[in-house]
XYZ file of C-alpha atoms in Angstrom:
693
model
C -1.608 6.722 -12.798
C -1.671 6.417 -16.565
C -5.446 5.687 -16.417
C -6.083 8.802 -14.527
C -4.217 11.043 -16.816
C -6.017 9.556 -20.014
C -9.391 9.981 -18.366
C -8.600 13.554 -17.406
C -7.428 14.301 -20.917
C -10.721 13.059 -22.204
C -12.743 15.164 -19.827
C -10.786 18.144 -21.082
C -11.540 17.205 -24.575
C -15.305 17.225 -24.101
C -15.263 20.341 -21.996
C -13.314 22.346 -24.509
C -15.621 20.982 -27.351
C -18.810 22.060 -25.280
C -17.430 25.603 -24.576
C -16.299 26.281 -27.981
C -18.986 24.856 -30.243
C -22.122 24.109 -28.168
C -22.544 26.370 -25.092
C -24.342 28.971 -27.227
C -26.895 26.619 -28.946
C -30.303 25.967 -27.529
C -29.986 22.179 -27.854
C -30.301 21.893 -24.029
C -31.259 18.236 -23.930
C -28.669 17.291 -26.502
C -26.107 19.125 -24.523
C -27.044 17.243 -21.492
C -26.358 13.893 -23.161
C -23.174 15.243 -24.766
C -21.786 16.206 -21.323
C -23.108 13.138 -19.608
C -21.626 11.053 -22.341
C -18.306 12.799 -21.832
C -18.146 11.473 -18.431
C -18.974 7.982 -19.255
C -16.450 7.856 -22.317
C -13.616 9.323 -20.034
C -14.336 6.583 -17.523
C -14.251 3.624 -19.948
C -12.566 4.611 -23.137
C -8.885 4.484 -21.394
C -9.494 0.816 -20.653
C -9.965 -0.009 -24.466
C -6.802 -1.036 -26.197
C -6.586 -1.314 -29.928
C -4.247 -4.065 -31.147
C -1.884 -3.288 -33.807
C -0.473 -6.368 -35.441
C 3.015 -6.409 -36.847
C 4.625 -9.085 -38.695
C 8.188 -9.921 -37.339
C 11.010 -12.142 -38.583
C 12.081 -14.542 -35.824
C 15.626 -13.530 -34.748
C 18.500 -15.478 -33.245
C 19.190 -15.572 -29.542
C 21.502 -17.601 -27.323
C 19.513 -20.347 -25.182
C 21.054 -20.523 -21.737
C 20.338 -23.580 -19.475
C 20.485 -22.686 -15.672
C 21.218 -25.254 -13.118
C 19.280 -25.638 -9.936
C 22.164 -24.712 -7.729
C 22.332 -20.958 -8.768
C 23.857 -18.491 -6.497
C 22.464 -15.050 -6.733
C 22.628 -11.821 -4.804
C 19.376 -10.180 -3.911
C 19.213 -6.412 -3.874
C 16.185 -4.636 -2.119
C 15.426 -1.157 -3.217
C 15.493 1.550 -0.465
C 13.494 4.751 -0.125
C 10.008 5.914 -1.205
C 9.619 6.412 -4.923
C 8.053 9.560 -6.448
C 5.062 7.440 -7.684
C 4.342 6.249 -4.115
C 4.280 9.985 -2.892
C 2.011 10.976 -5.715
C -0.401 8.048 -4.998
C -0.188 8.906 -1.407
C -1.341 12.496 -2.165
C -4.022 11.396 -4.597
C -5.537 8.937 -1.973
C -5.564 11.717 0.681
C -7.573 13.905 -1.869
C -10.015 11.143 -2.646
C -10.644 10.552 1.083
C -11.282 14.289 1.713
C -13.696 14.910 -0.917
C -15.468 11.580 -0.446
C -15.765 12.446 3.263
C -17.332 15.882 2.218
C -19.638 14.071 -0.172
C -20.803 11.761 2.558
C -21.452 14.572 5.039
C -23.560 16.397 2.433
C -25.597 13.262 1.664
C -26.240 12.576 5.416
C -27.411 16.348 5.762
C -29.790 15.964 2.921
C -31.404 12.791 4.195
C -31.507 14.154 7.676
C -33.536 17.123 6.342
C -35.896 14.987 4.494
C -36.484 12.669 7.380
C -37.269 15.266 9.835
C -40.520 16.169 7.787
C -43.653 14.564 6.702
C -43.822 14.907 2.942
C -47.047 15.065 0.869
C -47.119 12.838 -2.155
C -48.817 13.664 -5.332
C -48.314 12.056 -8.779
C -45.088 10.072 -7.486
C -43.509 13.231 -6.102
C -42.731 13.849 -2.475
C -43.372 17.649 -1.538
C -41.424 18.436 1.600
C -42.027 21.857 3.291
C -39.410 23.353 5.687
C -39.076 26.559 7.642
C -35.367 26.637 7.144
C -34.013 29.312 4.924
C -33.080 27.028 1.938
C -33.324 27.542 -1.678
C -36.043 25.519 -3.147
C -34.433 22.219 -4.677
C -35.158 18.729 -5.737
C -33.477 15.508 -5.217
C -34.748 12.554 -7.246
C -38.614 12.458 -6.425
C -38.446 14.878 -3.327
C -39.066 18.564 -3.780
C -38.013 20.749 -0.809
C -39.163 24.249 -0.335
C -40.163 26.969 2.280
C -43.866 27.868 1.377
C -43.536 31.243 3.570
C -41.001 32.619 1.331
C -43.091 32.924 -1.862
C -46.662 34.174 -3.094
C -48.850 31.491 -4.477
C -48.270 32.304 -8.063
C -44.458 32.326 -7.521
C -44.546 29.130 -5.626
C -46.312 27.442 -8.503
C -43.785 28.628 -11.076
C -40.877 27.245 -8.847
C -42.636 23.884 -8.347
C -43.114 23.647 -12.130
C -39.374 24.229 -12.503
C -38.406 21.545 -9.781
C -40.952 19.131 -11.320
C -38.789 19.070 -14.655
C -35.873 18.118 -12.547
C -37.641 15.264 -10.901
C -39.286 13.963 -14.241
C -36.155 14.027 -16.199
C -33.963 12.473 -13.364
C -31.580 15.383 -13.288
C -30.356 14.290 -9.964
C -28.423 11.481 -11.544
C -26.314 13.885 -13.587
C -25.601 15.803 -10.408
C -24.546 12.793 -8.432
C -22.426 11.302 -11.260
C -20.615 14.661 -11.871
C -19.954 14.928 -8.097
C -18.390 11.333 -7.997
C -16.122 12.409 -10.888
C -14.986 15.377 -8.726
C -13.903 12.965 -6.056
C -12.019 10.615 -8.476
C -10.472 13.447 -10.529
C -10.159 16.285 -7.883
C -6.624 17.106 -9.029
C -7.869 17.972 -12.356
C -9.221 21.686 -12.163
C -11.426 21.224 -15.419
C -13.568 18.666 -13.823
C -14.948 21.321 -11.364
C -15.760 23.652 -14.438
C -17.231 20.525 -16.206
C -19.618 20.019 -13.278
C -20.697 23.564 -13.289
C -21.428 23.608 -16.920
C -23.383 20.366 -16.605
C -25.574 21.726 -13.678
C -26.145 24.985 -15.503
C -27.447 23.285 -18.666
C -29.846 21.252 -16.474
C -31.205 24.569 -15.196
C -31.520 25.869 -18.842
C -33.623 22.764 -19.397
C -35.875 23.096 -16.351
C -36.247 26.964 -17.063
C -37.206 26.275 -20.755
C -39.912 23.591 -19.821
C -41.212 25.570 -16.903
C -41.654 28.753 -18.995
C -43.401 26.962 -21.792
C -46.191 25.779 -19.125
C -46.973 29.391 -18.018
C -49.210 31.894 -20.007
C -46.958 34.694 -18.808
C -43.332 34.271 -19.664
C -42.442 37.618 -18.178
C -43.648 36.530 -14.761
C -41.239 33.681 -14.702
C -38.307 35.821 -15.651
C -39.371 38.518 -13.026
C -39.310 35.699 -10.431
C -35.734 34.997 -11.419
C -34.789 38.641 -11.152
C -36.767 39.191 -7.920
C -35.285 36.067 -6.150
C -32.233 36.645 -4.022
C -29.770 33.938 -3.193
C -30.705 32.198 0.107
C -28.433 31.808 2.898
C -27.621 28.066 2.258
C -27.710 25.728 -0.574
C -27.044 21.796 -0.594
C -24.425 20.657 -3.044
C -26.181 17.324 -4.134
C -29.411 19.067 -5.263
C -30.844 20.968 -8.194
C -31.396 24.299 -6.604
C -33.888 26.901 -8.046
C -31.583 29.907 -7.159
C -27.812 30.071 -8.151
C -25.265 32.639 -9.248
C -25.959 32.197 -12.874
C -29.464 33.753 -13.135
C -28.217 36.320 -15.691
C -27.261 33.559 -18.109
C -30.491 31.696 -17.478
C -32.562 34.738 -18.443
C -30.387 35.380 -21.526
C -30.972 31.810 -22.624
C -34.629 32.245 -22.046
C -34.710 35.183 -24.524
C -32.377 33.447 -27.056
C -33.936 32.305 -30.290
C -33.989 28.601 -31.001
C -30.871 27.245 -32.690
C -30.984 26.118 -36.312
C -31.085 22.303 -36.369
C -28.396 22.258 -39.037
C -25.929 23.299 -36.341
C -26.093 19.838 -34.919
C -23.190 18.770 -36.998
C -21.024 20.371 -34.278
C -21.584 17.253 -32.003
C -19.688 15.347 -34.812
C -16.447 17.356 -34.123
C -15.546 15.302 -31.132
C -15.314 12.028 -33.104
C -12.084 12.562 -34.893
C -10.575 13.863 -31.648
C -11.680 10.673 -29.967
C -10.203 8.600 -32.837
C -6.879 10.506 -32.668
C -6.907 9.885 -28.905
C -7.326 6.225 -29.479
C -4.613 5.803 -32.074
C -2.108 7.841 -30.238
C -2.535 6.467 -26.558
C -4.525 3.268 -26.611
C -2.719 1.036 -28.906
C -0.585 -2.093 -28.246
C 1.865 -3.637 -30.687
C 1.168 -7.348 -31.232
C 3.957 -9.200 -33.036
C 2.936 -12.181 -35.216
C 5.170 -14.490 -37.146
C 5.629 -14.099 -40.775
C 4.094 -16.695 -43.078
C 5.577 -20.071 -42.697
C 6.651 -22.618 -45.265
C 4.214 -25.067 -46.938
C 4.948 -27.821 -44.552
C 4.476 -25.707 -41.464
C 1.030 -24.309 -42.602
C -0.437 -27.585 -41.321
C 0.090 -26.673 -37.734
C -0.522 -23.484 -35.811
C 2.462 -21.164 -35.012
C 2.770 -18.660 -32.180
C 5.178 -15.862 -31.823
C 6.575 -15.079 -28.273
C 8.143 -11.499 -28.000
C 9.131 -9.000 -25.345
C 5.536 -7.538 -25.429
C 3.750 -11.054 -25.034
C 1.435 -10.858 -21.958
C 0.929 -13.509 -19.310
C -2.590 -14.235 -20.665
C -1.197 -14.692 -24.389
C 1.398 -17.183 -22.962
C -1.511 -19.046 -21.122
C -3.283 -19.264 -24.571
C -0.306 -21.052 -26.035
C -0.201 -23.324 -23.023
C -3.961 -24.048 -23.575
C -3.585 -24.756 -27.185
C -0.730 -27.437 -26.533
C -2.643 -28.866 -23.443
C -4.419 -31.527 -25.569
C -1.483 -32.223 -27.792
C 1.022 -35.084 -27.313
C 3.611 -32.525 -26.496
C 2.737 -29.869 -23.920
C 4.511 -26.639 -23.091
C 4.690 -24.420 -19.975
C 6.262 -21.078 -19.431
C 7.734 -20.632 -15.981
C 10.095 -18.209 -14.077
C 9.027 -15.234 -16.201
C 10.977 -12.115 -15.423
C 9.745 -8.783 -16.626
C 11.253 -5.236 -16.777
C 9.548 -2.347 -15.203
C 7.569 -1.662 -18.418
C 6.343 -5.250 -18.225
C 8.384 -6.417 -21.230
C 9.774 -9.960 -20.971
C 13.482 -10.035 -19.800
C 13.829 -13.851 -19.324
C 11.574 -16.822 -19.483
C 12.070 -20.603 -18.805
C 10.394 -23.149 -21.122
C 9.361 -26.776 -19.792
C 7.894 -29.518 -21.835
C 5.804 -32.600 -21.186
C 5.654 -35.682 -23.603
C 3.720 -38.958 -23.372
C 5.090 -40.875 -20.557
C 6.461 -38.033 -18.597
C 5.250 -37.735 -14.964
C 5.927 -33.869 -14.873
C 7.056 -30.822 -16.821
C 10.934 -31.054 -17.483
C 12.797 -27.703 -17.749
C 14.354 -27.527 -21.180
C 15.783 -24.090 -21.662
C 15.962 -20.549 -20.543
C 15.596 -17.638 -22.949
C 17.587 -14.524 -22.117
C 18.439 -11.385 -24.162
C 21.726 -11.040 -25.982
C 22.738 -7.478 -25.759
C 19.368 -5.712 -24.855
C 16.952 -5.665 -22.098
C 14.270 -7.945 -23.556
C 14.236 -11.330 -25.486
C 14.095 -11.327 -29.041
C 10.911 -12.771 -30.741
C 10.758 -16.540 -31.518
C 8.063 -18.748 -32.884
C 6.566 -22.000 -31.423
C 4.816 -24.783 -33.279
C 4.275 -28.573 -33.340
C 6.302 -30.871 -35.762
C 4.215 -32.428 -38.564
C 3.948 -35.632 -36.485
C 2.871 -33.532 -33.435
C 5.267 -35.525 -31.211
C 7.899 -32.718 -30.995
C 7.786 -29.062 -30.315
C 9.791 -26.791 -32.653
C 11.294 -23.462 -31.685
C 12.095 -21.046 -34.612
C 14.735 -18.562 -33.495
C 15.848 -17.410 -37.025
C 15.264 -18.381 -40.646
C 18.046 -20.853 -40.413
C 17.964 -22.011 -36.695
C 15.263 -24.374 -35.330
C 15.393 -26.123 -32.065
C 13.669 -29.463 -31.723
C 12.357 -30.565 -28.305
C 11.054 -34.119 -27.882
C 10.765 -36.509 -25.097
C 14.187 -38.172 -25.871
C 16.227 -35.372 -27.223
C 17.150 -31.751 -27.557
C 19.030 -30.608 -30.736
C 20.303 -27.340 -31.638
C 21.503 -26.516 -35.208
C 20.265 -25.401 -38.784
C 18.169 -28.792 -38.841
C 16.280 -30.376 -36.202
C 17.623 -33.954 -36.830
C 16.184 -36.972 -34.839
C 18.715 -38.573 -32.613
C 16.609 -41.814 -32.046
C 17.289 -43.045 -28.444
C 19.258 -40.198 -26.984
C 17.834 -38.478 -23.844
C 18.677 -35.046 -22.579
C 18.376 -32.543 -19.772
C 16.199 -34.503 -17.410
C 16.060 -32.749 -13.982
C 16.412 -36.105 -12.133
C 18.476 -38.213 -14.682
C 20.280 -35.450 -16.640
C 23.942 -34.418 -16.548
C 26.295 -34.686 -13.540
C 28.783 -32.000 -12.338
C 31.503 -33.078 -14.649
C 30.261 -34.502 -17.965
C 32.333 -35.751 -20.869
C 32.581 -33.591 -23.980
C 33.311 -35.112 -27.326
C 34.517 -32.463 -29.890
C 35.979 -33.392 -33.194
C 36.495 -37.040 -31.869
C 38.523 -35.776 -28.840
C 37.509 -36.061 -25.278
C 37.451 -33.044 -22.924
C 36.255 -31.973 -19.476
C 34.579 -28.745 -18.330
C 37.798 -27.292 -16.943
C 39.346 -27.753 -20.563
C 36.759 -25.578 -22.176
C 36.492 -22.731 -19.526
C 36.726 -19.345 -21.026
C 37.172 -20.960 -24.564
C 34.790 -19.799 -27.348
C 33.909 -22.248 -30.163
C 31.693 -22.521 -33.258
C 29.566 -25.472 -33.925
C 28.662 -26.382 -37.559
C 25.831 -28.748 -36.908
C 24.205 -29.682 -33.565
C 24.790 -30.613 -29.991
C 23.700 -34.113 -28.635
C 23.265 -34.471 -24.986
C 23.187 -38.085 -23.378
C 22.151 -38.480 -19.859
C 24.097 -40.215 -17.229
C 22.079 -43.424 -17.283
C 22.528 -44.083 -21.084
C 26.118 -42.526 -21.308
C 27.630 -44.995 -18.783
C 26.307 -47.969 -20.957
C 28.269 -46.637 -23.921
C 31.293 -44.853 -22.416
C 31.898 -46.758 -19.137
C 33.146 -44.791 -16.129
C 34.123 -41.830 -18.470
C 30.356 -41.268 -18.980
C 29.257 -41.415 -15.478
C 28.142 -37.647 -15.488
C 26.701 -37.733 -18.985
C 28.152 -37.071 -22.360
C 27.835 -33.835 -24.622
C 28.641 -34.404 -28.254
C 29.307 -31.773 -30.759
C 28.194 -33.016 -34.032
C 30.108 -31.867 -37.142
C 33.206 -29.670 -37.199
C 33.840 -27.373 -34.310
C 36.351 -24.637 -34.336
C 37.836 -22.807 -31.452
C 38.475 -19.134 -31.506
C 42.159 -18.225 -30.870
C 42.549 -16.926 -27.274
C 43.531 -13.318 -27.013
C 46.654 -12.292 -25.183
C 46.300 -12.096 -21.512
C 44.976 -8.638 -20.517
C 45.811 -7.950 -16.912
C 44.851 -5.213 -14.386
C 47.519 -4.963 -11.613
C 47.602 -2.914 -8.359
C 50.259 -3.068 -5.767
C 49.708 -2.707 -2.059
C 52.675 -1.156 -0.449
C 53.592 -0.224 3.204
C 53.102 3.467 2.459
C 49.452 3.354 1.215
C 47.100 5.569 3.224
C 43.534 4.797 3.956
C 42.350 7.065 1.091
C 44.656 5.114 -1.338
C 43.093 1.776 -0.207
C 39.494 3.296 -0.649
C 40.658 4.478 -4.120
C 41.828 0.933 -4.836
C 38.496 -0.539 -3.762
C 36.752 1.852 -6.007
C 38.910 1.258 -9.096
C 38.347 -2.612 -8.769
C 34.623 -2.228 -8.300
C 34.603 -0.704 -11.834
C 36.040 -4.070 -12.937
C 33.321 -5.932 -11.061
C 35.661 -7.094 -8.126
C 34.587 -6.328 -4.680
C 37.463 -5.646 -2.246
C 37.329 -5.217 1.658
C 40.416 -4.177 3.531
C 40.254 -4.905 7.360
C 42.470 -5.721 10.247
C 44.709 -2.893 9.304
C 47.662 -2.225 11.565
C 50.248 0.432 11.261
C 53.595 1.328 13.166
C 54.610 4.643 14.568
C 55.719 5.754 11.125
C 52.188 5.070 9.582
C 53.417 2.060 7.507
C 51.479 -0.874 7.067
C 52.373 -3.949 9.299
C 49.159 -5.856 8.944
C 46.225 -6.176 6.624
C 43.590 -8.618 5.506
C 42.287 -8.392 1.882
C 38.942 -10.082 1.173
C 37.902 -10.258 -2.430
C 35.122 -11.484 -4.605
C 34.913 -11.507 -8.481
C 32.666 -13.257 -10.842
C 34.847 -16.425 -10.725
C 36.708 -16.472 -7.458
C 36.400 -15.580 -3.869
C 38.982 -15.526 -1.072
C 41.125 -13.687 1.430
C 44.721 -12.943 1.860
C 46.181 -11.799 5.352
C 49.593 -10.418 6.304
C 50.419 -9.651 9.980
C 53.693 -8.799 11.594
C 55.935 -6.316 13.448
C 57.673 -4.910 10.510
C 56.442 -3.100 7.448
C 54.671 -5.375 4.958
C 56.340 -6.374 1.668
C 54.521 -5.447 -1.551
C 51.369 -7.351 -2.289
C 50.179 -7.715 -5.921
C 46.466 -7.583 -6.659
C 45.993 -9.074 -10.382
C 42.838 -9.239 -12.335
C 42.606 -10.902 -15.736
C 39.912 -8.912 -17.283
C 39.260 -11.458 -20.034
C 38.036 -14.228 -17.632
C 37.808 -12.209 -14.435
C 40.091 -14.325 -12.679
C 41.454 -12.478 -9.543
C 44.672 -13.281 -7.710
C 46.475 -11.913 -4.585
C 50.287 -12.560 -4.031
C 53.326 -11.358 -2.181
C 55.643 -9.845 -4.658
C 58.799 -10.684 -2.679
C 59.875 -14.323 -3.264
C 60.633 -16.413 -0.155
C 64.181 -16.952 0.447
C 65.395 -20.483 -0.459
C 67.437 -20.429 2.662
C 64.686 -19.613 5.237
C 63.272 -22.461 7.057
C 59.480 -21.447 6.881
C 56.816 -23.709 8.042
C 54.299 -24.562 5.115
C 50.973 -25.902 6.029
C 48.548 -27.153 3.242
C 45.089 -27.657 4.750
C 46.754 -27.977 8.218
C 49.216 -30.560 6.824
C 52.876 -29.676 6.623
C 54.269 -29.794 3.140
C 57.714 -29.106 1.559
C 58.536 -25.960 -0.564
C 58.594 -28.214 -3.676
C 55.136 -29.469 -2.849
C 53.961 -25.876 -2.522
C 55.315 -24.876 -5.824
C 53.456 -27.746 -7.447
C 49.976 -26.601 -6.220
C 47.687 -25.441 -8.856
C 46.932 -21.667 -8.188
C 43.356 -22.203 -9.371
C 42.632 -24.484 -6.475
C 43.893 -22.019 -3.766
C 41.022 -20.573 -1.682
C 43.033 -18.723 0.918
C 46.726 -17.947 1.730
C 47.881 -16.527 5.167
C 51.549 -15.313 5.798
C 52.218 -15.276 9.538
C 55.226 -13.217 10.636
C 54.141 -11.949 14.126
C 56.261 -13.536 17.047
C 53.387 -13.743 19.334
C 51.232 -15.576 16.701
C 54.172 -17.865 15.767
C 54.542 -19.273 19.259
C 51.878 -21.986 18.733
C 53.974 -23.462 16.005
C 56.985 -24.013 18.159
C 60.531 -24.135 16.706
C 59.261 -25.067 13.322
C 57.410 -21.795 12.903
C 60.055 -19.530 14.306
C 61.041 -18.094 10.788
C 57.524 -17.712 9.820
C 54.354 -19.707 8.710
C 52.459 -20.021 5.455
C 49.035 -21.272 5.644
C 47.390 -22.447 2.509
C 43.737 -23.603 1.993
C 42.746 -25.400 -1.094
C 39.465 -26.969 -2.381
C 37.076 -27.135 -5.373
C 36.150 -23.797 -6.504
C 32.398 -24.656 -6.565
C 32.611 -25.772 -3.010
C 34.443 -22.851 -1.383
C 33.043 -22.000 1.987
C 32.081 -18.357 2.513
C 33.431 -16.640 5.617
C 30.395 -16.033 7.676
C 30.115 -13.830 10.774
C 28.433 -15.289 13.754
C 25.611 -12.622 13.676
C 24.743 -13.157 10.043
C 21.017 -14.310 9.676
C 20.435 -17.506 8.020
C 17.168 -18.933 6.675
C 16.696 -22.375 5.133
C 13.297 -22.757 3.370
C 12.046 -19.596 5.159
C 13.092 -21.009 8.724
C 15.598 -19.283 10.821
C 18.716 -21.541 11.014
C 22.151 -21.603 12.203
C 25.646 -21.870 10.461
C 25.943 -25.239 11.567
C 22.556 -26.206 9.860
C 23.905 -24.593 6.793
C 27.216 -26.341 6.665
C 25.329 -29.530 7.087
C 23.667 -29.303 3.815
C 24.955 -31.145 0.838
C 25.812 -28.814 -2.100
C 23.674 -30.677 -4.482
C 20.630 -30.382 -2.255
C 20.739 -26.682 -2.717
C 18.195 -25.254 -5.219
C 18.788 -21.289 -4.777
C 20.830 -19.293 -2.569
C 20.378 -15.466 -2.031
C 23.031 -13.432 -0.102
C 21.818 -10.023 1.271
C 24.546 -7.525 1.984
C 24.203 -5.261 5.188
C 22.002 -2.482 3.607
C 19.626 -4.872 1.837
C 19.267 -7.267 4.874
C 18.537 -4.352 7.207
C 15.995 -3.029 4.965
C 14.270 -6.451 4.946
C 14.751 -7.754 8.474
C 15.423 -4.592 10.517
C 18.422 -4.178 12.979
C 18.783 -7.950 13.266
C 19.828 -8.068 9.555
C 22.566 -5.437 9.955
C 25.213 -8.012 9.635
C 23.825 -9.516 6.373
C 21.635 -12.478 5.792
C 21.494 -15.741 3.801
C 18.516 -17.224 2.310
C 18.593 -20.826 1.017
C 15.938 -22.852 -0.760
C 16.504 -26.617 -0.975
C 15.357 -28.951 -3.757
C 13.265 -30.897 -1.301
C 11.520 -28.414 1.040
C 10.549 -29.702 4.499
């Protein structure tokens, strides 16, 4: 669409220049090439891009390493965009005018084929009895000899021979094709008319110069009437512009000094190029003395795929090689995210090292890439003070890229496990100790893989070790900031919908179902399903009496969401408590870590309590716990499941080991239906395993 608009603008530029400055001049042949050049320039100039080089200082960014088992939700856009509608209308117009062009060409060739032309000096003369205006098409001249006197016929043939010898049919065909491509631009139709009119000026001027009596040729133009039919693809002797043609025959020859007018279009073209056909190319600022020995590349949001390929090609014959994968772009083709892989001597494949994401914008910040002085490492410069060095045996972040000797990092096969050991300020931590805690590192991070870590740290290092070198300071945690809503028996359906909408603003998805009410409209049963950024689960209450207040609590700082009954359980009541289907005491229940609870059900309905016998007559509490990373989703029976693109069952999915999953995409009802039709109306799950089979 952008190309069509630019080309149309150039055509308008040449048309306006011709009408204002050149139409009244008698430089007919020069005007012909000016108009023809306008079409050629309009066709190709929009494709020319002038690079504007801009030096940028590399800026800081936060490198994020993404594990293979990422869990993302895929959204599929719905509806037809305005761009698709416009392209459909444009395509229909092209087909219509191309069809009309084809029909006219077939009519022309049919007319010529029906006759036996006479050839003279390379020109085919075709006589016809049809009421057609005399015309020429390439080296054919078609005329009706019975419509003219001998002297008149010779003047007409002289005119048409000029069209043939100067190949005017090329101009006509070319302008007609442009009318097909740019049919939506009204100026192109006027442009075609002016181009054909100028061709008639050329033929009139040449034909009149060959006759002894110029008045005879002009009288022929006045005498002739427009025939009943003319072919669009040809140079017709008669047309509706005879008055202009006679005026131009009488006009004095233009002064050659007026040729300067052709140059007026040049500054307009230059302005067009600099305004619409430029692309900013970011280049790194001058590097230090030590860095001048190696070539440096800058990757910015506007770097194209071909430019990334050039960087890969440069490193392809080096000891350390690089590859850009998983390139995610915005709608304007700027880079939103890119993963960087490296390959060093002895490696069998490219290993993922880091993923570059934006901080607070929609695009990545510029950074430079170069080889180290010994050409064994690849250095990434993110700011003037921050360099990240990647070699076969280490990855170091910090102000200086220091060599860590035999330490290995981030291998996809022998990298870190699920629960590595963190050594910070000489103390040992685990991942759960660091969740939601922010810290500042003074020097660098050293990552040791499982194989090497277990040799040094024993069983504690079986999942690898991450060492924060230098002094690390932790930011003071802010006071807890909670958002709380209480579900009571008197809430209406509209109240529940308002609650869902309010929590959705906090990035928590709520769903209320299995709602039951008594004759007074009070809630006696409800199931609350929830999903936040860090937690997912359900809470059910079902009984014969009105529900007790239920508290929905969100910690907006760390997105932890919790559902609980506000009324404490009576210490005297003998309630059956089952933890993962195993009976436990109240004391054991109080000792459960809330963060490990996946689901809690409180049963009060007498009919449902019968299955638990006398132990459950006063009520039952069902508690399900587990590792938060291994929580099992509640999946309806009708949900579509695809493993490596193959339709599968819920049983097949549950049989997969968590560490065997590379990617999982959950499509909600609308998105699944848009992709898979009615079969997907209950949702869909798409799973890709690490070892596809």
